[in-house]
Structure formats: C-alpha cells, structure tokens
Amino acid sequence: GSSCQSGNCVEGRCTAPTAPTAPTGLRIIDTFSNQINLAWNNDATNVKDFYVERSTNGSTFARIPSVTIDKTTFVYADLDLNPFTRYWYRVRASNTIGSSPFSNVVDATTKDQNFCNDSVPVNAPTDVTATTETSDGIAVSWKRAGTNEHAFELQRADGASMSFAKVTGIPVTSQATYAYRDFNLAPFTKYTYRIVASNCKAESVPSATAQATTKKLAPIGGSCTDSLQCESGNCVGGKCVLPVPGAQPTPTTPTTP
C-alpha cells in the first residue's frame, strides 16, 4: 500500500482508498462499581483510530467525549461510571476517508457500590517515559506499582500549559509494564504526560511526569509513514514527495462522525 499514490494496494493494484471495515468481537472483559472494561478485534489494515460510543438506554448512543484510541490499541476502560447502572457500547474505526460501520453492541451493569471494600491505598505508577516517534506521535510507557489497581488514566498537557486532560483509559491486566501511542499531535511541540491509577474505591496521586517533543515535519525526500509527517502533505513509498499537480489534497485528519 505504501508504494501507491492512493496508499491503498489490493491484489497488486493501486486502488482508491476506502474507509475501514467494522471492528468485530466487541466484548466486556471486566466490570466494577465505577468502571467497565472493553476489548475488540480489528481485521482492517487501513485503520487510523477507533472511538467508543456509550448508551444508557440501548438505543441512543453518544461518543465518549475526548477519547480517540490509537489503531494499535484494542481495549478501553470506561471510568467514572455510576454504580448499579446498565450501559451499552459499540465501537467504530476511522481513517482519512471515513468511518466504518459500528461493531456489535454489548452491555453490562456496573456493580453495587458495596462491592468495593478495598481500603488499601492505590499506588501511583512508576517509570513513566515518553519517547518521540514521529511529527504526530509519542509513545508513552509506565509500570504498575501495586496489586489493587483496576485501570490507568493517561493524561496529557499540551505545550507549556501544564493543564492536564484525559487521553484514554487502559484496563489493568496481569502485566507489569504498559504502553500507549499518543497520536494526532502537532509537529515540533512539547507534550507532558502523567498516569493516574484507580480502583473502585480510590485514585492514586498522579505519577511523575515525562516529556517529549514531536519531530519537525519532514522535507521532500524525508522518511514518513503518514502524509501528516510531511511538509508537502504527501507520503508515498515511505518518502515525502511533492503533491501530484492538479490532484486534490489528501485528507490528513480522520472524518468526525
């Protein structure tokens, strides 16, 4: 696909780019009094990101605000929910062309508040690192520091503001180290990250912070994996190239449904 001007190669031929197919196998992987953890499968090769929609009646869905999930991540922890309440979910994939159909719908009821009786404090995550990958992406990693966490909330401050906002929620599993690729960032901009661990009883204090600065946009001939990374706005075959004369510009941000 990377050798095609369209970025889309099917059976050895360059074809017009298309929206991704729908995620499959959406499922509930855990439920607490204030949190529901989701997972899904992805069979598409042209996904840029995912987003989750939630409903409290099974028919009227709304996108969970401010949460767009990187194409390499197939889980989400929905936090700060009401106890003993039923929620429905569906997931959609998107790219620069458009959005996929919705996944299957799943539902779960959060547990009663009395379910949560953990009185042990939640430890803040440790060893937080932020590593520059591209002009629009930074990889963040951290380690869990306790045994009673249910989820991590990744938070980001843009530029020099130091005003943190939620990026996404990550379910806790048996692993010790966690990672997430933050994306759709501005080029040559410093970002600061921290992690908050939580369970159904309490939150940790924020972790220590980590900072990274996205790369500058690449010039003609520079390496790229996405047109967003090029000064010319055009990435073909892993290199930034001049736009084709007379061609319409390729969209560089996902379509908002």
Short mmCIF file of C-alpha atoms in Angstrom, two decimals:
data_model
loop_
_atom_site.label_atom_id
_atom_site.label_comp_id
_atom_site.label_asym_id
_atom_site.label_seq_id
_atom_site.Cartn_x
_atom_site.Cartn_y
_atom_site.Cartn_z
CA GLY A 1 0.00 0.00 0.00
CA SER A 2 2.87 2.45 0.74
CA SER A 3 4.04 2.44 -2.94
CA CYS A 4 0.64 3.66 -4.17
CA GLN A 5 -0.24 7.34 -4.52
CA SER A 6 -3.62 6.41 -3.01
CA GLY A 7 -1.97 4.49 -0.16
CA ASN A 8 -4.23 1.53 -0.97
CA CYS A 9 -2.99 -1.63 -2.72
CA VAL A 10 -5.37 -4.56 -3.38
CA GLU A 11 -4.15 -7.74 -5.10
CA GLY A 12 -1.15 -5.97 -6.59
CA ARG A 13 -3.07 -2.98 -7.95
CA CYS A 14 -3.37 0.55 -6.66
CA THR A 15 -6.99 1.29 -5.89
CA ALA A 16 -8.97 4.17 -4.47
CA PRO A 17 -8.66 4.36 -0.66
CA THR A 18 -11.65 3.18 1.35
CA ALA A 19 -12.98 3.51 4.88
CA PRO A 20 -12.08 0.62 7.21
CA THR A 21 -14.28 -2.37 7.93
CA ALA A 22 -16.05 -2.57 11.28
CA PRO A 23 -14.32 -3.86 14.42
CA THR A 24 -15.55 -7.30 15.46
CA GLY A 25 -15.92 -9.28 18.65
CA LEU A 26 -16.62 -6.35 20.97
CA ARG A 27 -16.86 -7.78 24.49
CA ILE A 28 -16.91 -6.88 28.17
CA ILE A 29 -13.74 -8.06 29.91
CA ASP A 30 -14.40 -6.75 33.43
CA THR A 31 -16.96 -4.81 35.45
CA PHE A 32 -16.64 -2.84 38.69
CA SER A 33 -18.88 -0.40 40.55
CA ASN A 34 -17.47 2.58 38.64
CA GLN A 35 -15.79 1.07 35.59
CA ILE A 36 -16.41 -1.22 32.59
CA ASN A 37 -13.53 -2.62 30.54
CA LEU A 38 -13.95 -3.35 26.83
CA ALA A 39 -11.96 -5.23 24.19
CA TRP A 40 -12.47 -5.81 20.46
CA ASN A 41 -10.81 -7.29 17.38
CA ASN A 42 -9.58 -5.48 14.28
CA ASP A 43 -9.24 -7.16 10.87
CA ALA A 44 -8.74 -4.00 8.79
CA THR A 45 -5.30 -2.83 7.64
CA ASN A 46 -6.25 0.79 6.94
CA VAL A 47 -7.44 1.93 10.38
CA LYS A 48 -6.18 5.25 11.77
CA ASP A 49 -8.07 5.19 15.07
CA PHE A 50 -11.06 3.89 17.00
CA TYR A 51 -13.72 5.57 19.07
CA VAL A 52 -16.27 4.22 21.53
CA GLU A 53 -19.94 5.13 21.84
CA ARG A 54 -21.96 4.59 25.04
CA SER A 55 -25.69 4.46 25.77
CA THR A 56 -27.74 4.30 28.96
CA ASN A 57 -30.90 3.01 27.24
CA GLY A 58 -29.62 0.71 24.49
CA SER A 59 -30.89 2.87 21.63
CA THR A 60 -29.45 6.39 21.90
CA PHE A 61 -25.65 6.33 21.67
CA ALA A 62 -23.14 9.15 22.08
CA ARG A 63 -19.42 9.18 21.51
CA ILE A 64 -17.42 9.19 24.73
CA PRO A 65 -16.00 12.75 24.74
CA SER A 66 -12.34 13.50 24.13
CA VAL A 67 -11.39 9.84 23.63
CA THR A 68 -9.89 8.65 20.34
CA ILE A 69 -7.98 5.38 20.53
CA ASP A 70 -4.82 4.61 18.54
CA LYS A 71 -5.03 1.94 15.82
CA THR A 72 -2.68 -0.36 17.75
CA THR A 73 -4.90 -0.47 20.85
CA PHE A 74 -7.96 -2.74 21.07
CA VAL A 75 -9.04 -2.10 24.68
CA TYR A 76 -10.67 0.71 26.63
CA ALA A 77 -11.51 1.29 30.30
CA ASP A 78 -14.64 3.42 30.73
CA LEU A 79 -14.18 5.21 34.05
CA ASP A 80 -16.21 7.32 36.48
CA LEU A 81 -19.47 5.43 35.90
CA ASN A 82 -22.44 5.24 38.26
CA PRO A 83 -22.80 2.11 40.41
CA PHE A 84 -25.51 -0.47 39.68
CA THR A 85 -26.25 1.08 36.27
CA ARG A 86 -26.61 -0.60 32.89
CA TYR A 87 -24.51 0.68 29.96
CA TRP A 88 -24.40 -0.31 26.27
CA TYR A 89 -21.37 0.10 23.99
CA ARG A 90 -20.35 -0.03 20.35
CA VAL A 91 -17.03 0.76 18.61
CA ARG A 92 -16.19 2.28 15.24
CA ALA A 93 -12.94 2.54 13.25
CA SER A 94 -11.99 5.51 11.08
CA ASN A 95 -9.34 6.79 8.72
CA THR A 96 -8.86 9.81 6.45
CA ILE A 97 -11.61 8.59 4.11
CA GLY A 98 -14.36 8.00 6.63
CA SER A 99 -15.75 5.76 9.35
CA SER A 100 -16.55 2.06 9.40
CA PRO A 101 -19.93 0.60 10.29
CA PHE A 102 -20.40 0.04 14.00
CA SER A 103 -19.32 -3.13 15.77
CA ASN A 104 -21.74 -5.39 17.58
CA VAL A 105 -23.38 -3.90 20.67
CA VAL A 106 -22.59 -5.19 24.16
CA ASP A 107 -23.94 -4.21 27.56
CA ALA A 108 -23.07 -4.62 31.21
CA THR A 109 -24.32 -3.39 34.57
CA THR A 110 -21.85 -1.88 36.99
CA LYS A 111 -21.68 -3.49 40.40
CA ASP A 112 -23.25 -2.03 43.52
CA GLN A 113 -21.07 0.42 45.46
CA ASN A 114 -20.92 -2.06 48.35
CA PHE A 115 -18.98 -4.40 46.04
CA CYS A 116 -15.92 -2.24 46.56
CA ASN A 117 -14.37 -2.69 50.00
CA ASP A 118 -10.66 -2.26 49.22
CA SER A 119 -9.19 0.06 51.84
CA VAL A 120 -5.57 -0.24 50.67
CA PRO A 121 -4.30 2.99 49.04
CA VAL A 122 -3.69 2.88 45.27
CA ASN A 123 -0.06 3.42 44.36
CA ALA A 124 0.92 5.84 41.60
CA PRO A 125 2.51 4.23 38.53
CA THR A 126 6.28 4.43 38.20
CA ASP A 127 8.94 4.61 35.48
CA VAL A 128 6.88 6.83 33.18
CA THR A 129 8.66 7.51 29.88
CA ALA A 130 7.69 9.48 26.78
CA THR A 131 9.55 8.76 23.53
CA THR A 132 9.27 10.77 20.33
CA GLU A 133 8.30 8.61 17.35
CA THR A 134 7.15 10.95 14.57
CA SER A 135 5.96 14.51 13.99
CA ASP A 136 2.49 13.44 15.16
CA GLY A 137 3.15 10.58 17.58
CA ILE A 138 4.71 9.94 21.01
CA ALA A 139 5.00 6.55 22.74
CA VAL A 140 4.29 6.55 26.49
CA SER A 141 5.11 3.67 28.85
CA TRP A 142 4.83 3.06 32.60
CA LYS A 143 4.87 0.36 35.27
CA ARG A 144 2.20 -0.56 37.80
CA ALA A 145 3.30 -0.13 41.40
CA GLY A 146 0.66 -2.10 43.28
CA THR A 147 -1.69 -5.06 43.13
CA ASN A 148 -5.11 -3.44 43.58
CA GLU A 149 -5.38 -1.18 40.51
CA HIS A 150 -8.29 -1.64 38.09
CA ALA A 151 -7.35 0.95 35.45
CA PHE A 152 -4.89 3.63 34.40
CA GLU A 153 -5.86 7.04 33.05
CA LEU A 154 -3.30 8.55 30.70
CA GLN A 155 -3.28 12.35 30.93
CA ARG A 156 -1.56 14.89 28.68
CA ALA A 157 -0.69 18.58 28.88
CA ASP A 158 -0.15 20.36 25.57
CA GLY A 159 2.80 22.65 25.03
CA ALA A 160 3.71 24.71 28.08
CA SER A 161 0.18 24.83 29.51
CA MET A 162 0.63 22.10 32.17
CA SER A 163 -3.17 21.77 32.17
CA PHE A 164 -3.75 18.02 32.05
CA ALA A 165 -6.64 16.33 30.24
CA LYS A 166 -7.58 12.67 29.80
CA VAL A 167 -6.23 10.89 26.72
CA THR A 168 -7.61 7.39 27.32
CA GLY A 169 -8.32 4.73 29.94
CA ILE A 170 -6.31 1.49 29.96
CA PRO A 171 -7.57 -1.65 31.74
CA VAL A 172 -5.18 -3.29 34.19
CA THR A 173 -4.12 -6.84 33.35
CA SER A 174 -1.55 -9.20 34.84
CA GLN A 175 1.34 -7.47 33.05
CA ALA A 176 3.73 -5.16 34.87
CA THR A 177 4.53 -2.70 32.06
CA TYR A 178 2.02 -0.77 29.93
CA ALA A 179 2.37 1.35 26.80
CA TYR A 180 0.24 3.59 24.62
CA ARG A 181 0.97 5.53 21.44
CA ASP A 182 -0.44 9.04 21.57
CA PHE A 183 -1.18 10.36 18.08
CA ASN A 184 -2.71 13.19 16.02
CA LEU A 185 -0.30 15.56 17.77
CA ALA A 186 1.06 18.85 16.44
CA PRO A 187 4.58 18.79 14.93
CA PHE A 188 7.57 20.16 16.85
CA THR A 189 5.54 20.56 20.05
CA LYS A 190 6.41 19.56 23.62
CA TYR A 191 3.90 17.33 25.44
CA THR A 192 3.89 16.29 29.10
CA TYR A 193 2.34 13.04 30.34
CA ARG A 194 1.33 11.53 33.66
CA ILE A 195 -0.65 8.46 34.74
CA VAL A 196 -3.30 8.07 37.46
CA ALA A 197 -4.09 4.57 38.74
CA SER A 198 -7.51 3.78 40.20
CA ASN A 199 -9.82 1.12 41.53
CA CYS A 200 -13.47 1.23 42.54
CA LYS A 201 -12.59 2.91 45.85
CA ALA A 202 -9.90 5.48 45.17
CA GLU A 203 -7.38 7.04 42.82
CA SER A 204 -3.65 7.34 43.20
CA VAL A 205 -1.88 10.65 43.16
CA PRO A 206 -0.58 11.40 39.65
CA SER A 207 2.66 9.74 38.67
CA ALA A 208 5.83 11.63 37.96
CA THR A 209 5.67 13.33 34.57
CA ALA A 210 7.54 12.60 31.37
CA GLN A 211 8.02 14.91 28.40
CA ALA A 212 8.76 14.52 24.71
CA THR A 213 8.72 16.82 21.69
CA THR A 214 7.30 15.68 18.39
CA LYS A 215 9.57 15.84 15.35
CA LYS A 216 9.52 18.61 12.80
CA LEU A 217 7.69 17.91 9.56
CA ALA A 218 9.92 16.04 7.14
CA PRO A 219 11.13 17.78 3.96
CA ILE A 220 10.91 16.35 0.45
CA GLY A 221 12.83 13.07 0.47
CA GLY A 222 12.44 12.60 4.22
CA SER A 223 11.15 9.36 5.72
CA CYS A 224 7.45 9.07 6.61
CA THR A 225 4.67 6.62 7.37
CA ASP A 226 1.81 9.11 7.02
CA SER A 227 1.22 12.27 4.99
CA LEU A 228 0.75 14.17 8.26
CA GLN A 229 4.51 13.85 8.79
CA CYS A 230 5.50 15.68 5.58
CA GLU A 231 5.86 19.39 4.86
CA SER A 232 4.36 18.62 1.45
CA GLY A 233 1.44 16.72 2.97
CA ASN A 234 2.21 13.76 0.70
CA CYS A 235 3.87 10.47 1.73
CA VAL A 236 4.43 7.80 -0.93
CA GLY A 237 6.58 4.70 -0.57
CA GLY A 238 7.86 5.82 2.83
CA LYS A 239 9.20 9.15 1.48
CA CYS A 240 7.82 12.68 1.48
CA VAL A 241 7.16 13.72 -2.12
CA LEU A 242 5.68 16.71 -3.91
CA PRO A 243 1.90 16.66 -4.37
CA VAL A 244 0.75 15.49 -7.81
CA PRO A 245 -0.01 18.60 -9.91
CA GLY A 246 -3.73 19.16 -10.22
CA ALA A 247 -4.59 16.47 -7.67
CA GLN A 248 -6.89 17.17 -4.78
CA PRO A 249 -5.08 17.25 -1.41
CA THR A 250 -5.28 14.04 0.57
CA PRO A 251 -7.27 14.48 3.81
CA THR A 252 -4.91 14.36 6.76
CA THR A 253 -7.33 14.05 9.68
CA PRO A 254 -9.97 11.43 10.42
CA THR A 255 -13.54 12.25 9.50
CA THR A 256 -15.53 13.20 12.58
CA PRO A 257 -18.84 11.36 12.57
#
